[in-house]
């Protein structure tokens, strides 16, 4: 079968791999789509601290069960499923206290073990969620990042009619804006340096600020009569955002770190003190929240489909990171079509 393999920094290859063999308690999935995540981009660049070549990439995959083990009781052939991709140790403090999604040695499919950019994948059936007929494959492929947003909304304790600022209009930032819209935010301001991505945000009815042309702090101060927004979702992981987030958040407001900062950045902790702000982190999602994302994705299916801007066939997937890196392409969410239906 064909797979997309990370072969070293700046190099991926479409490679033939052996057909995966079922183990007890597993199902074999014929993969339809697998999304490209920011972590995959980090792996491709050679900067991910854990991913080692050779590695089959991909943790945002969905597909149809092609075969079940003899002892399978939960699923049957033909069921469409989305796998929960987190791998926890089950023994550390976090795992022992009911929060295994922040396991001290947390691993992921597609980062620490071979992933889902492949024609077929075998998964334990206890990590699978069945997809209803009401959601398309294209929208279902966005379930995993949607689960990230559900987690960050819970961590932010977001309330209906609150105002929000989202820093960063990548896939996570755009999805945050979409969920905020459906959650009843009274105002959503999203900022970025990429005008093409901000144009996509406008299609969802989001208020945009291009920080190359406007000062975000000044804009929010003017638009909120100096008060700032109720909640800030920091989705960029940038040093500038770390410095700005306390400035644009109101007194008593809440700041949620949705994006991962790859290195320490300066934060004005005096603002946190004097404005009595709450600063909270958010990391991936619980298994329950992943299940909630499966249900929620069906409710906002049409919006999720619009987030997907490009689809690449698996046979051509060795070019996918060139596509993402090309500023002329204006990619947002890129999927790899693993179904091989277009094979020659």
Short mmCIF file of C-alpha atoms in Angstrom, two decimals:
data_model
loop_
_atom_site.label_atom_id
_atom_site.label_comp_id
_atom_site.label_asym_id
_atom_site.label_seq_id
_atom_site.Cartn_x
_atom_site.Cartn_y
_atom_site.Cartn_z
CA UNK A 1 0.00 0.00 0.00
CA UNK A 2 1.05 3.61 -0.52
CA UNK A 3 2.03 5.83 2.42
CA UNK A 4 3.54 9.28 2.90
CA UNK A 5 6.80 8.90 4.82
CA UNK A 6 8.92 11.55 6.51
CA UNK A 7 12.40 10.60 5.31
CA UNK A 8 14.44 13.38 6.94
CA UNK A 9 14.46 17.20 7.27
CA UNK A 10 12.79 18.75 4.24
CA UNK A 11 12.08 15.38 2.64
CA UNK A 12 8.93 13.25 2.36
CA UNK A 13 8.37 10.32 0.01
CA UNK A 14 5.40 8.32 -1.19
CA UNK A 15 6.51 4.80 -0.29
CA UNK A 16 5.09 1.31 -0.55
CA UNK A 17 4.60 -0.32 2.86
CA UNK A 18 3.34 -3.79 3.81
CA UNK A 19 -0.41 -4.19 4.21
CA UNK A 20 -1.13 -3.74 7.97
CA UNK A 21 -2.03 -6.91 9.86
CA UNK A 22 -4.90 -6.95 12.34
CA UNK A 23 -4.24 -7.65 16.01
CA UNK A 24 -6.89 -8.68 18.55
CA UNK A 25 -9.19 -5.78 19.42
CA UNK A 26 -8.31 -3.87 16.26
CA UNK A 27 -10.01 -2.88 13.02
CA UNK A 28 -8.45 -2.14 9.64
CA UNK A 29 -9.49 1.25 8.27
CA UNK A 30 -9.46 2.19 4.60
CA UNK A 31 -8.41 5.83 4.94
CA UNK A 32 -10.37 8.44 3.02
CA UNK A 33 -8.74 11.72 4.07
CA UNK A 34 -5.96 12.80 6.38
CA UNK A 35 -5.38 16.45 7.24
CA UNK A 36 -2.00 18.15 7.40
CA UNK A 37 -1.41 19.69 10.83
CA UNK A 38 1.06 22.34 11.97
CA UNK A 39 2.90 19.56 13.81
CA UNK A 40 3.36 17.77 10.46
CA UNK A 41 4.95 20.94 9.10
CA UNK A 42 7.26 20.94 12.12
CA UNK A 43 8.19 17.32 11.46
CA UNK A 44 8.88 18.05 7.79
CA UNK A 45 11.20 20.92 8.76
CA UNK A 46 13.14 18.60 11.06
CA UNK A 47 12.28 20.67 14.15
CA UNK A 48 9.90 18.33 15.94
CA UNK A 49 11.63 17.05 19.10
CA UNK A 50 10.19 13.51 18.99
CA UNK A 51 9.43 12.54 15.40
CA UNK A 52 12.13 10.37 13.85
CA UNK A 53 12.54 9.27 10.24
CA UNK A 54 11.32 7.06 8.69
CA UNK A 55 7.78 7.83 9.85
CA UNK A 56 4.36 7.60 8.19
CA UNK A 57 2.82 11.01 8.85
CA UNK A 58 -0.71 12.00 9.81
CA UNK A 59 -3.01 11.99 12.83
CA UNK A 60 -6.10 13.78 11.44
CA UNK A 61 -7.55 10.85 9.49
CA UNK A 62 -10.98 9.36 8.86
CA UNK A 63 -12.12 6.37 6.86
CA UNK A 64 -14.26 3.24 6.58
CA UNK A 65 -13.71 0.00 8.46
CA UNK A 66 -12.56 -2.57 5.93
CA UNK A 67 -12.09 -5.49 8.32
CA UNK A 68 -12.55 -6.23 12.02
CA UNK A 69 -10.79 -8.69 14.30
CA UNK A 70 -12.72 -11.80 15.26
CA UNK A 71 -13.30 -10.48 18.80
CA UNK A 72 -14.67 -7.11 17.63
CA UNK A 73 -18.04 -6.20 19.14
CA UNK A 74 -18.35 -2.42 18.74
CA UNK A 75 -17.95 -1.93 14.99
CA UNK A 76 -18.66 -3.65 11.71
CA UNK A 77 -17.34 -3.54 8.17
CA UNK A 78 -18.51 -0.38 6.41
CA UNK A 79 -18.71 1.82 9.53
CA UNK A 80 -17.18 5.24 8.94
CA UNK A 81 -14.93 6.26 11.83
CA UNK A 82 -12.60 8.92 13.23
CA UNK A 83 -9.77 7.71 15.52
CA UNK A 84 -8.78 9.51 18.73
CA UNK A 85 -5.02 9.78 18.10
CA UNK A 86 -3.56 10.40 21.57
CA UNK A 87 -1.41 7.72 23.22
CA UNK A 88 -1.13 8.04 27.01
CA UNK A 89 1.03 5.93 29.34
CA UNK A 90 -1.76 5.16 31.84
CA UNK A 91 0.60 5.37 34.83
CA UNK A 92 1.84 8.95 35.38
CA UNK A 93 0.20 11.51 37.69
CA UNK A 94 -2.00 12.93 34.92
CA UNK A 95 -3.19 9.50 33.76
CA UNK A 96 -3.81 8.33 37.33
CA UNK A 97 -5.90 11.43 38.00
CA UNK A 98 -8.23 11.33 35.02
CA UNK A 99 -6.45 13.76 32.69
CA UNK A 100 -4.49 11.45 30.37
CA UNK A 101 -4.57 14.01 27.52
CA UNK A 102 -1.78 15.82 29.41
CA UNK A 103 0.15 12.62 30.12
CA UNK A 104 3.76 13.33 31.09
CA UNK A 105 4.93 11.23 28.14
CA UNK A 106 2.03 11.93 25.78
CA UNK A 107 2.48 10.49 22.30
CA UNK A 108 0.46 10.76 19.10
CA UNK A 109 -0.24 8.56 16.13
CA UNK A 110 1.68 10.02 13.19
CA UNK A 111 4.33 11.57 15.43
CA UNK A 112 5.61 8.82 17.70
CA UNK A 113 4.25 5.85 15.71
CA UNK A 114 3.25 5.49 12.07
CA UNK A 115 0.18 7.51 11.16
CA UNK A 116 -2.72 7.87 8.81
CA UNK A 117 -1.45 9.24 5.50
CA UNK A 118 -1.74 5.76 4.10
CA UNK A 119 -4.22 3.62 2.19
CA UNK A 120 -4.91 1.48 5.26
CA UNK A 121 -4.35 1.80 9.01
CA UNK A 122 -5.01 -0.60 11.89
CA UNK A 123 -6.37 0.94 15.10
CA UNK A 124 -7.63 -0.35 18.43
CA UNK A 125 -11.41 -0.19 18.28
CA UNK A 126 -11.61 1.51 21.68
CA UNK A 127 -10.20 4.75 20.19
CA UNK A 128 -12.73 4.93 17.35
CA UNK A 129 -15.80 7.16 17.05
CA UNK A 130 -18.49 6.31 14.53
CA UNK A 131 -19.46 9.06 12.09
CA UNK A 132 -23.11 9.71 11.29
CA UNK A 133 -24.35 9.90 7.72
CA UNK A 134 -25.06 13.63 8.11
CA UNK A 135 -21.41 14.67 7.91
CA UNK A 136 -19.34 14.60 4.73
CA UNK A 137 -15.86 13.09 4.59
CA UNK A 138 -14.40 16.51 3.86
CA UNK A 139 -15.88 18.04 7.01
CA UNK A 140 -15.14 14.93 9.09
CA UNK A 141 -11.45 15.29 8.26
CA UNK A 142 -11.45 18.50 10.33
CA UNK A 143 -12.77 16.78 13.49
CA UNK A 144 -9.37 16.49 15.16
CA UNK A 145 -8.50 20.23 15.03
CA UNK A 146 -12.13 20.99 15.92
CA UNK A 147 -11.58 18.99 19.13
CA UNK A 148 -8.67 21.32 19.91
CA UNK A 149 -11.09 24.26 19.72
CA UNK A 150 -13.69 22.59 21.91
CA UNK A 151 -10.99 22.12 24.54
CA UNK A 152 -9.84 25.73 24.33
CA UNK A 153 -13.45 26.98 24.60
CA UNK A 154 -13.85 24.94 27.78
CA UNK A 155 -10.55 26.17 29.17
CA UNK A 156 -11.49 29.78 28.35
CA UNK A 157 -14.88 29.34 30.04
CA UNK A 158 -16.32 31.35 27.17
CA UNK A 159 -19.77 32.82 27.78
CA UNK A 160 -22.46 33.74 25.26
CA UNK A 161 -22.34 37.40 24.12
CA UNK A 162 -18.76 37.84 25.30
CA UNK A 163 -16.39 39.67 22.98
CA UNK A 164 -13.31 37.86 21.71
CA UNK A 165 -10.03 38.47 19.96
CA UNK A 166 -8.30 35.65 18.08
CA UNK A 167 -4.61 36.18 17.32
CA UNK A 168 -3.59 34.18 14.28
CA UNK A 169 -5.73 33.14 11.29
CA UNK A 170 -4.23 29.75 10.59
CA UNK A 171 -6.50 26.68 10.63
CA UNK A 172 -6.78 26.71 14.44
CA UNK A 173 -7.47 30.45 14.56
CA UNK A 174 -10.11 30.29 11.82
CA UNK A 175 -11.78 27.31 13.48
CA UNK A 176 -11.75 29.21 16.78
CA UNK A 177 -13.53 32.11 15.08
CA UNK A 178 -16.12 29.78 13.54
CA UNK A 179 -16.87 28.10 16.87
CA UNK A 180 -17.08 31.48 18.61
CA UNK A 181 -19.63 32.59 16.02
CA UNK A 182 -21.78 29.53 16.66
CA UNK A 183 -21.29 29.93 20.44
CA UNK A 184 -22.94 33.34 20.39
CA UNK A 185 -19.99 35.72 20.68
CA UNK A 186 -21.17 39.32 20.33
CA UNK A 187 -17.99 40.34 18.53
CA UNK A 188 -15.04 38.40 17.11
CA UNK A 189 -11.88 40.19 16.01
CA UNK A 190 -9.25 38.04 14.31
CA UNK A 191 -5.77 39.23 13.35
CA UNK A 192 -3.02 37.97 11.07
CA UNK A 193 -0.36 39.13 8.61
CA UNK A 194 -1.83 37.14 5.69
CA UNK A 195 -4.57 39.07 3.91
CA UNK A 196 -5.69 36.04 1.91
CA UNK A 197 -6.41 34.15 5.12
CA UNK A 198 -8.16 37.18 6.55
CA UNK A 199 -10.34 37.27 3.44
CA UNK A 200 -11.43 33.72 4.26
CA UNK A 201 -12.25 34.93 7.77
CA UNK A 202 -14.47 37.63 6.31
CA UNK A 203 -16.46 34.96 4.48
CA UNK A 204 -17.38 33.59 7.91
CA UNK A 205 -18.48 37.04 9.10
CA UNK A 206 -15.43 37.65 11.28
CA UNK A 207 -13.99 41.12 11.87
CA UNK A 208 -10.40 41.19 10.64
CA UNK A 209 -7.23 43.16 11.37
CA UNK A 210 -4.14 42.89 9.19
CA UNK A 211 -1.37 43.72 11.66
CA UNK A 212 0.93 44.72 8.82
CA UNK A 213 -1.40 47.66 8.16
CA UNK A 214 -3.01 48.30 11.55
CA UNK A 215 -1.87 48.25 15.17
CA UNK A 216 -3.93 45.57 16.90
CA UNK A 217 -3.72 47.17 20.35
CA UNK A 218 -4.83 50.55 19.03
CA UNK A 219 -7.63 49.02 16.98
CA UNK A 220 -9.11 47.09 19.90
CA UNK A 221 -8.73 50.06 22.21
CA UNK A 222 -10.69 52.23 19.75
CA UNK A 223 -13.34 49.60 19.07
CA UNK A 224 -13.98 48.79 22.75
CA UNK A 225 -13.78 52.35 24.17
CA UNK A 226 -10.54 51.41 25.88
CA UNK A 227 -11.96 48.40 27.73
CA UNK A 228 -10.47 45.53 25.74
CA UNK A 229 -12.16 42.23 24.86
CA UNK A 230 -13.57 39.70 27.32
CA UNK A 231 -11.50 36.78 26.03
CA UNK A 232 -8.29 36.50 24.02
CA UNK A 233 -7.47 33.28 22.16
CA UNK A 234 -3.76 33.26 21.31
CA UNK A 235 -3.44 30.95 18.30
CA UNK A 236 -0.22 32.12 16.68
CA UNK A 237 2.56 31.08 19.05
CA UNK A 238 4.44 34.27 18.19
CA UNK A 239 6.51 36.56 20.41
CA UNK A 240 4.49 39.61 19.31
CA UNK A 241 1.24 37.94 20.32
CA UNK A 242 2.63 36.99 23.74
CA UNK A 243 3.48 40.65 24.34
CA UNK A 244 0.12 41.93 23.05
CA UNK A 245 -2.38 39.54 24.60
CA UNK A 246 -2.49 41.14 28.04
CA UNK A 247 -2.87 44.60 26.48
CA UNK A 248 -5.97 43.75 24.44
CA UNK A 249 -7.70 41.77 27.21
CA UNK A 250 -9.99 43.71 29.55
CA UNK A 251 -9.70 44.00 33.31
CA UNK A 252 -10.89 40.70 34.75
CA UNK A 253 -10.74 39.10 31.32
CA UNK A 254 -9.41 35.72 30.29
CA UNK A 255 -6.52 34.76 28.00
CA UNK A 256 -6.33 31.23 26.61
CA UNK A 257 -3.14 29.91 25.02
CA UNK A 258 -4.53 27.84 22.17
CA UNK A 259 -1.43 27.88 19.98
CA UNK A 260 1.74 26.23 21.29
CA UNK A 261 4.70 28.53 21.85
CA UNK A 262 7.76 26.61 20.71
CA UNK A 263 10.10 28.72 22.84
CA UNK A 264 9.74 31.06 25.85
CA UNK A 265 8.32 34.48 25.03
CA UNK A 266 8.03 37.65 27.11
CA UNK A 267 4.62 38.15 28.75
CA UNK A 268 3.61 41.29 30.69
CA UNK A 269 2.77 39.62 33.99
CA UNK A 270 2.26 43.04 35.59
CA UNK A 271 -0.84 43.37 33.38
CA UNK A 272 -2.04 40.00 34.67
CA UNK A 273 -1.61 41.28 38.24
CA UNK A 274 -2.98 44.78 37.90
CA UNK A 275 -5.87 43.85 35.59
CA UNK A 276 -6.61 40.62 37.49
CA UNK A 277 -6.61 38.64 34.27
CA UNK A 278 -6.79 34.87 34.07
CA UNK A 279 -4.13 33.24 31.89
CA UNK A 280 -4.85 29.59 31.07
CA UNK A 281 -3.22 26.98 28.89
CA UNK A 282 -4.94 24.51 26.59
CA UNK A 283 -3.44 21.31 25.19
CA UNK A 284 -5.06 18.98 22.68
CA UNK A 285 -8.36 17.54 24.06
CA UNK A 286 -9.89 14.88 26.25
CA UNK A 287 -11.41 11.76 24.73
CA UNK A 288 -14.84 13.10 25.71
CA UNK A 289 -14.14 16.36 23.90
CA UNK A 290 -13.04 14.45 20.81
CA UNK A 291 -16.40 12.68 20.90
CA UNK A 292 -18.12 16.05 21.25
CA UNK A 293 -16.23 17.26 18.18
CA UNK A 294 -17.57 14.29 16.22
CA UNK A 295 -21.15 15.38 17.03
CA UNK A 296 -20.49 19.11 16.66
CA UNK A 297 -18.84 18.66 13.27
CA UNK A 298 -22.12 17.43 11.86
CA UNK A 299 -23.86 20.57 13.16
CA UNK A 300 -21.41 22.94 11.45
CA UNK A 301 -20.56 20.71 8.49
CA UNK A 302 -20.85 23.42 5.81
CA UNK A 303 -18.46 25.76 7.63
CA UNK A 304 -15.91 22.99 8.14
CA UNK A 305 -15.96 22.16 4.44
CA UNK A 306 -15.08 25.79 3.65
CA UNK A 307 -12.00 25.59 5.88
CA UNK A 308 -10.57 22.95 3.52
CA UNK A 309 -8.88 24.87 0.71
CA UNK A 310 -6.79 22.17 -0.99
CA UNK A 311 -6.89 18.38 -1.46
CA UNK A 312 -3.86 16.43 -2.72
CA UNK A 313 -3.96 12.81 -3.91
CA UNK A 314 -1.79 10.40 -1.93
CA UNK A 315 0.18 9.45 -5.04
CA UNK A 316 1.23 13.13 -5.31
CA UNK A 317 1.56 13.78 -1.59
CA UNK A 318 5.34 14.21 -1.71
CA UNK A 319 4.56 17.74 -2.98
CA UNK A 320 2.12 18.66 -0.20
CA UNK A 321 4.59 20.66 1.89
CA UNK A 322 5.78 22.56 -1.18
CA UNK A 323 2.13 23.48 -1.74
CA UNK A 324 1.71 24.66 1.85
CA UNK A 325 4.95 26.64 1.69
CA UNK A 326 4.00 28.45 -1.53
CA UNK A 327 2.51 31.86 -0.59
CA UNK A 328 0.80 32.08 -3.98
CA UNK A 329 -1.40 29.09 -3.13
CA UNK A 330 -3.04 30.63 -0.03
CA UNK A 331 -3.60 27.31 1.71
CA UNK A 332 -5.59 27.08 4.91
CA UNK A 333 -6.50 23.45 5.62
CA UNK A 334 -4.92 20.88 3.29
CA UNK A 335 -6.11 17.27 3.10
CA UNK A 336 -4.46 14.24 1.55
CA UNK A 337 -6.93 12.02 -0.33
CA UNK A 338 -5.81 8.50 0.57
CA UNK A 339 -8.59 6.66 -1.23
CA UNK A 340 -6.48 6.22 -4.39
CA UNK A 341 -9.65 6.49 -6.48
CA UNK A 342 -7.80 8.70 -8.94
CA UNK A 343 -4.90 6.31 -9.43
CA UNK A 344 -4.06 5.93 -13.05
#
